Short mmCIF file of N, CA, C and O in Angstrom, two decimals:
data_model
loop_
_atom_site.label_atom_id
_atom_site.label_comp_id
_atom_site.label_asym_id
_atom_site.label_seq_id
_atom_site.Cartn_x
_atom_site.Cartn_y
_atom_site.Cartn_z
N MET A 411 14.80 -28.24 -6.55
CA MET A 411 14.62 -26.89 -7.02
C MET A 411 13.26 -26.38 -6.54
O MET A 411 12.25 -27.05 -6.62
N ILE A 412 13.25 -25.16 -6.06
CA ILE A 412 12.02 -24.54 -5.57
C ILE A 412 11.46 -23.65 -6.66
O ILE A 412 12.16 -22.82 -7.23
N THR A 413 10.19 -23.83 -6.95
CA THR A 413 9.51 -23.00 -7.93
C THR A 413 8.56 -22.08 -7.19
O THR A 413 7.76 -22.53 -6.37
N ILE A 414 8.66 -20.80 -7.47
CA ILE A 414 7.81 -19.82 -6.81
C ILE A 414 6.69 -19.42 -7.76
O ILE A 414 6.93 -19.07 -8.91
N ASN A 415 5.48 -19.46 -7.25
CA ASN A 415 4.31 -19.06 -8.02
C ASN A 415 4.22 -17.53 -7.95
O ASN A 415 3.87 -16.97 -6.91
N VAL A 416 4.53 -16.86 -9.03
CA VAL A 416 4.57 -15.40 -9.06
C VAL A 416 3.18 -14.81 -8.82
O VAL A 416 3.04 -13.79 -8.15
N THR A 417 2.16 -15.46 -9.31
CA THR A 417 0.79 -14.97 -9.11
C THR A 417 0.43 -14.95 -7.62
O THR A 417 -0.12 -13.97 -7.12
N LYS A 418 0.77 -16.02 -6.92
CA LYS A 418 0.51 -16.07 -5.48
C LYS A 418 1.39 -15.07 -4.74
O LYS A 418 0.95 -14.43 -3.78
N ALA A 419 2.61 -14.89 -5.20
CA ALA A 419 3.51 -13.91 -4.58
C ALA A 419 2.95 -12.50 -4.73
O ALA A 419 3.03 -11.69 -3.81
N LYS A 420 2.36 -12.22 -5.89
CA LYS A 420 1.73 -10.91 -6.10
C LYS A 420 0.56 -10.72 -5.15
O LYS A 420 0.37 -9.63 -4.58
N THR A 421 -0.24 -11.76 -4.97
CA THR A 421 -1.39 -11.69 -4.06
C THR A 421 -0.92 -11.38 -2.64
O THR A 421 -1.49 -10.52 -1.96
N ILE A 422 0.11 -12.06 -2.21
CA ILE A 422 0.67 -11.83 -0.88
C ILE A 422 1.22 -10.40 -0.78
O ILE A 422 0.99 -9.70 0.21
N ALA A 423 1.92 -9.96 -1.80
CA ALA A 423 2.48 -8.61 -1.80
C ALA A 423 1.37 -7.56 -1.72
O ALA A 423 1.49 -6.57 -1.01
N HIS A 424 0.28 -7.78 -2.44
CA HIS A 424 -0.83 -6.84 -2.39
C HIS A 424 -1.46 -6.82 -0.99
O HIS A 424 -1.84 -5.74 -0.50
N ASP A 425 -1.57 -7.97 -0.35
CA ASP A 425 -2.11 -8.01 1.01
C ASP A 425 -1.22 -7.22 1.97
O ASP A 425 -1.71 -6.46 2.80
N VAL A 426 0.09 -7.39 1.83
CA VAL A 426 1.04 -6.66 2.67
C VAL A 426 0.95 -5.16 2.37
O VAL A 426 0.96 -4.33 3.29
N ARG A 427 0.83 -4.82 1.10
CA ARG A 427 0.72 -3.41 0.69
C ARG A 427 -0.53 -2.77 1.28
O ARG A 427 -0.48 -1.68 1.84
N ARG A 428 -1.65 -3.47 1.20
CA ARG A 428 -2.90 -2.94 1.74
C ARG A 428 -2.81 -2.73 3.25
O ARG A 428 -3.29 -1.73 3.78
N SER A 429 -2.21 -3.68 3.92
CA SER A 429 -2.05 -3.58 5.37
C SER A 429 -1.17 -2.39 5.74
O SER A 429 -1.49 -1.63 6.67
N ALA A 430 -0.07 -2.22 5.03
CA ALA A 430 0.84 -1.09 5.30
C ALA A 430 0.15 0.24 5.02
O ALA A 430 0.28 1.19 5.79
N ARG A 431 -0.62 0.29 3.94
CA ARG A 431 -1.35 1.53 3.60
C ARG A 431 -2.36 1.86 4.69
O ARG A 431 -2.48 3.01 5.11
N ALA A 432 -3.09 0.86 5.14
CA ALA A 432 -4.10 1.08 6.19
C ALA A 432 -3.45 1.57 7.48
O ALA A 432 -3.95 2.49 8.13
N GLU A 433 -2.33 0.98 7.84
CA GLU A 433 -1.62 1.38 9.06
C GLU A 433 -1.10 2.80 8.95
O GLU A 433 -1.21 3.59 9.89
N GLU A 434 -0.57 3.14 7.80
CA GLU A 434 -0.04 4.49 7.59
C GLU A 434 -1.16 5.53 7.55
O GLU A 434 -0.97 6.68 7.96
N SER A 435 -2.32 5.15 7.09
CA SER A 435 -3.46 6.07 6.98
C SER A 435 -4.24 6.22 8.28
O SER A 435 -5.00 7.18 8.43
N LYS A 436 -4.06 5.29 9.21
CA LYS A 436 -4.88 5.24 10.42
C LYS A 436 -4.96 6.58 11.17
O LYS A 436 -6.06 7.02 11.50
N PRO A 437 -3.86 7.26 11.47
CA PRO A 437 -3.98 8.52 12.22
C PRO A 437 -4.78 9.59 11.46
O PRO A 437 -5.52 10.36 12.06
N HIS A 438 -4.65 9.58 10.15
CA HIS A 438 -5.37 10.56 9.34
C HIS A 438 -6.85 10.19 9.24
O HIS A 438 -7.72 11.07 9.24
N ASP A 439 -7.15 8.90 9.20
CA ASP A 439 -8.53 8.44 9.16
C ASP A 439 -9.28 8.87 10.42
O ASP A 439 -10.43 9.28 10.37
N GLU A 440 -8.59 8.79 11.56
CA GLU A 440 -9.21 9.18 12.82
C GLU A 440 -9.54 10.66 12.83
O GLU A 440 -10.61 11.07 13.29
N ALA A 441 -8.63 11.49 12.32
CA ALA A 441 -8.87 12.94 12.28
C ALA A 441 -10.07 13.25 11.39
O ALA A 441 -10.88 14.12 11.71
N ILE A 442 -10.19 12.54 10.29
CA ILE A 442 -11.32 12.77 9.38
C ILE A 442 -12.62 12.26 10.01
O ILE A 442 -13.65 12.93 9.95
N ALA A 443 -12.58 11.10 10.63
CA ALA A 443 -13.78 10.53 11.24
C ALA A 443 -14.29 11.42 12.37
O ALA A 443 -15.50 11.57 12.55
N LYS A 444 -13.39 12.01 13.12
CA LYS A 444 -13.78 12.87 14.24
C LYS A 444 -14.11 14.28 13.80
O LYS A 444 -14.57 15.09 14.60
N GLN A 445 -13.83 14.61 12.52
CA GLN A 445 -14.08 15.95 11.97
C GLN A 445 -13.47 17.03 12.86
O GLN A 445 -14.13 18.02 13.21
N ILE A 446 -12.22 16.83 13.22
CA ILE A 446 -11.52 17.79 14.06
C ILE A 446 -11.24 19.05 13.25
O ILE A 446 -10.59 18.99 12.21
N PRO A 447 -11.77 20.18 13.72
CA PRO A 447 -11.57 21.44 12.96
C PRO A 447 -10.08 21.75 12.78
O PRO A 447 -9.29 21.62 13.69
N GLY A 448 -9.73 22.14 11.57
CA GLY A 448 -8.35 22.49 11.27
C GLY A 448 -7.45 21.30 10.95
O GLY A 448 -6.33 21.49 10.51
N GLN A 449 -7.93 20.10 11.21
CA GLN A 449 -7.11 18.92 10.95
C GLN A 449 -7.64 18.08 9.80
O GLN A 449 -6.87 17.35 9.17
N ALA A 450 -8.92 18.17 9.53
CA ALA A 450 -9.52 17.30 8.52
C ALA A 450 -8.94 17.56 7.13
O ALA A 450 -8.65 16.61 6.39
N ASP A 451 -8.75 18.83 6.76
CA ASP A 451 -8.21 19.13 5.43
C ASP A 451 -6.77 18.63 5.29
O ASP A 451 -6.41 18.04 4.27
N GLY A 452 -5.98 18.85 6.31
CA GLY A 452 -4.59 18.36 6.28
C GLY A 452 -4.52 16.85 6.27
O GLY A 452 -3.68 16.26 5.59
N ALA A 453 -5.44 16.22 7.00
CA ALA A 453 -5.48 14.76 7.04
C ALA A 453 -5.85 14.20 5.68
O ALA A 453 -5.26 13.20 5.22
N GLU A 454 -6.80 14.84 5.00
CA GLU A 454 -7.20 14.36 3.67
C GLU A 454 -6.06 14.53 2.67
O GLU A 454 -5.81 13.66 1.84
N ALA A 455 -5.32 15.62 2.78
CA ALA A 455 -4.17 15.84 1.90
C ALA A 455 -3.09 14.77 2.15
O ALA A 455 -2.50 14.24 1.20
N ALA A 456 -2.87 14.45 3.41
CA ALA A 456 -1.89 13.41 3.75
C ALA A 456 -2.34 12.05 3.23
O ALA A 456 -1.53 11.27 2.73
N ARG A 457 -3.64 11.77 3.33
CA ARG A 457 -4.15 10.50 2.81
C ARG A 457 -3.99 10.41 1.31
O ARG A 457 -3.71 9.34 0.77
N ALA A 458 -4.16 11.54 0.61
CA ALA A 458 -3.99 11.54 -0.85
C ALA A 458 -2.55 11.19 -1.23
O ALA A 458 -2.32 10.43 -2.18
N VAL A 459 -1.58 11.70 -0.47
CA VAL A 459 -0.18 11.37 -0.72
C VAL A 459 0.07 9.88 -0.48
O VAL A 459 0.75 9.21 -1.27
N ILE A 460 -0.51 9.36 0.59
CA ILE A 460 -0.35 7.94 0.92
C ILE A 460 -0.98 7.07 -0.17
O ILE A 460 -0.38 6.09 -0.63
N ARG A 461 -2.19 7.44 -0.62
CA ARG A 461 -2.84 6.67 -1.69
C ARG A 461 -2.00 6.66 -2.96
O ARG A 461 -1.87 5.62 -3.63
N ALA A 462 -1.43 7.80 -3.30
CA ALA A 462 -0.60 7.89 -4.52
C ALA A 462 0.63 6.99 -4.40
O ALA A 462 0.99 6.29 -5.35
N LYS A 463 1.26 7.01 -3.24
CA LYS A 463 2.45 6.18 -3.02
C LYS A 463 2.12 4.70 -3.20
O LYS A 463 2.83 3.97 -3.91
N TYR A 464 1.03 4.26 -2.60
CA TYR A 464 0.68 2.85 -2.68
C TYR A 464 0.07 2.47 -4.02
O TYR A 464 0.13 1.31 -4.43
N ALA A 465 -0.49 3.43 -4.75
CA ALA A 465 -0.98 3.16 -6.11
C ALA A 465 0.20 2.87 -7.03
O ALA A 465 0.14 1.97 -7.87
N THR A 466 1.27 3.63 -6.85
CA THR A 466 2.49 3.39 -7.63
C THR A 466 3.05 2.00 -7.32
O THR A 466 3.45 1.27 -8.23
N MET A 467 3.04 1.65 -6.05
CA MET A 467 3.52 0.32 -5.65
C MET A 467 2.63 -0.77 -6.25
O MET A 467 3.13 -1.79 -6.73
N GLN A 468 1.32 -0.56 -6.24
CA GLN A 468 0.39 -1.54 -6.81
C GLN A 468 0.68 -1.76 -8.29
O GLN A 468 0.72 -2.90 -8.75
N THR A 469 0.90 -0.69 -9.02
CA THR A 469 1.19 -0.80 -10.45
C THR A 469 2.48 -1.58 -10.67
O THR A 469 2.56 -2.42 -11.57
N ALA A 470 3.49 -1.31 -9.85
CA ALA A 470 4.77 -2.01 -9.99
C ALA A 470 4.63 -3.50 -9.68
O ALA A 470 5.22 -4.34 -10.36
N ILE A 471 3.83 -3.82 -8.67
CA ILE A 471 3.61 -5.23 -8.33
C ILE A 471 2.88 -5.93 -9.48
O ILE A 471 3.26 -7.02 -9.89
N ASP A 472 1.85 -5.29 -9.99
CA ASP A 472 1.08 -5.88 -11.10
C ASP A 472 1.95 -6.11 -12.33
O ASP A 472 1.76 -7.09 -13.06
N ALA A 473 2.91 -5.23 -12.58
CA ALA A 473 3.76 -5.33 -13.76
C ALA A 473 4.92 -6.31 -13.57
O ALA A 473 5.56 -6.71 -14.54
N ALA A 474 5.16 -6.71 -12.33
CA ALA A 474 6.31 -7.59 -12.04
C ALA A 474 6.12 -8.97 -12.67
O ALA A 474 5.03 -9.51 -12.72
N SER A 475 7.23 -9.51 -13.13
CA SER A 475 7.20 -10.86 -13.70
C SER A 475 8.12 -11.81 -12.94
O SER A 475 8.16 -12.99 -13.24
N THR A 476 8.83 -11.27 -11.95
CA THR A 476 9.70 -12.10 -11.11
C THR A 476 9.52 -11.71 -9.65
O THR A 476 9.04 -10.61 -9.35
N VAL A 477 9.93 -12.58 -8.78
CA VAL A 477 9.87 -12.30 -7.34
C VAL A 477 10.78 -11.13 -6.99
O VAL A 477 10.42 -10.29 -6.15
N ASP A 478 11.92 -11.03 -7.62
CA ASP A 478 12.83 -9.91 -7.36
C ASP A 478 12.18 -8.57 -7.71
O ASP A 478 12.37 -7.58 -7.00
N GLN A 479 11.42 -8.54 -8.78
CA GLN A 479 10.72 -7.31 -9.15
C GLN A 479 9.62 -6.99 -8.13
O GLN A 479 9.40 -5.82 -7.81
N ILE A 480 8.97 -8.01 -7.60
CA ILE A 480 7.96 -7.79 -6.57
C ILE A 480 8.63 -7.22 -5.31
O ILE A 480 8.14 -6.27 -4.71
N LYS A 481 9.75 -7.81 -4.93
CA LYS A 481 10.48 -7.32 -3.76
C LYS A 481 10.92 -5.88 -3.97
O LYS A 481 10.83 -5.07 -3.03
N ALA A 482 11.37 -5.55 -5.15
CA ALA A 482 11.79 -4.18 -5.45
C ALA A 482 10.61 -3.22 -5.34
O ALA A 482 10.73 -2.12 -4.80
N ALA A 483 9.45 -3.64 -5.81
CA ALA A 483 8.24 -2.81 -5.72
C ALA A 483 7.85 -2.60 -4.25
O ALA A 483 7.46 -1.50 -3.88
N MET A 484 7.98 -3.62 -3.46
CA MET A 484 7.61 -3.53 -2.04
C MET A 484 8.57 -2.64 -1.28
O MET A 484 8.19 -2.05 -0.27
N SER A 485 9.78 -2.51 -1.73
CA SER A 485 10.76 -1.69 -1.01
C SER A 485 10.56 -0.20 -1.26
O SER A 485 11.26 0.61 -0.69
N GLN A 486 9.59 0.16 -2.08
CA GLN A 486 9.30 1.56 -2.36
C GLN A 486 8.67 2.27 -1.17
O GLN A 486 8.60 3.48 -1.15
N SER A 487 8.17 1.50 -0.20
CA SER A 487 7.48 2.14 0.93
C SER A 487 8.41 2.79 1.91
O SER A 487 9.56 2.68 1.93
#
């Protein structure tokens, strides 16, 4: 019988979540870093939406008590 450590699974899920969030934010981060006129405000708004999406996922992962719940939280992306 295989026993899965849910705490370690959550840690792995959070690492994957952070990586996905960073990748999704990358084009918007570049626009903000370069201070491109007319794009910085839109980029910041897009980043806010991305942060909210991944914050919801983080809460779901933290609340999970089984691997299936963690997988369900990760599929929100």
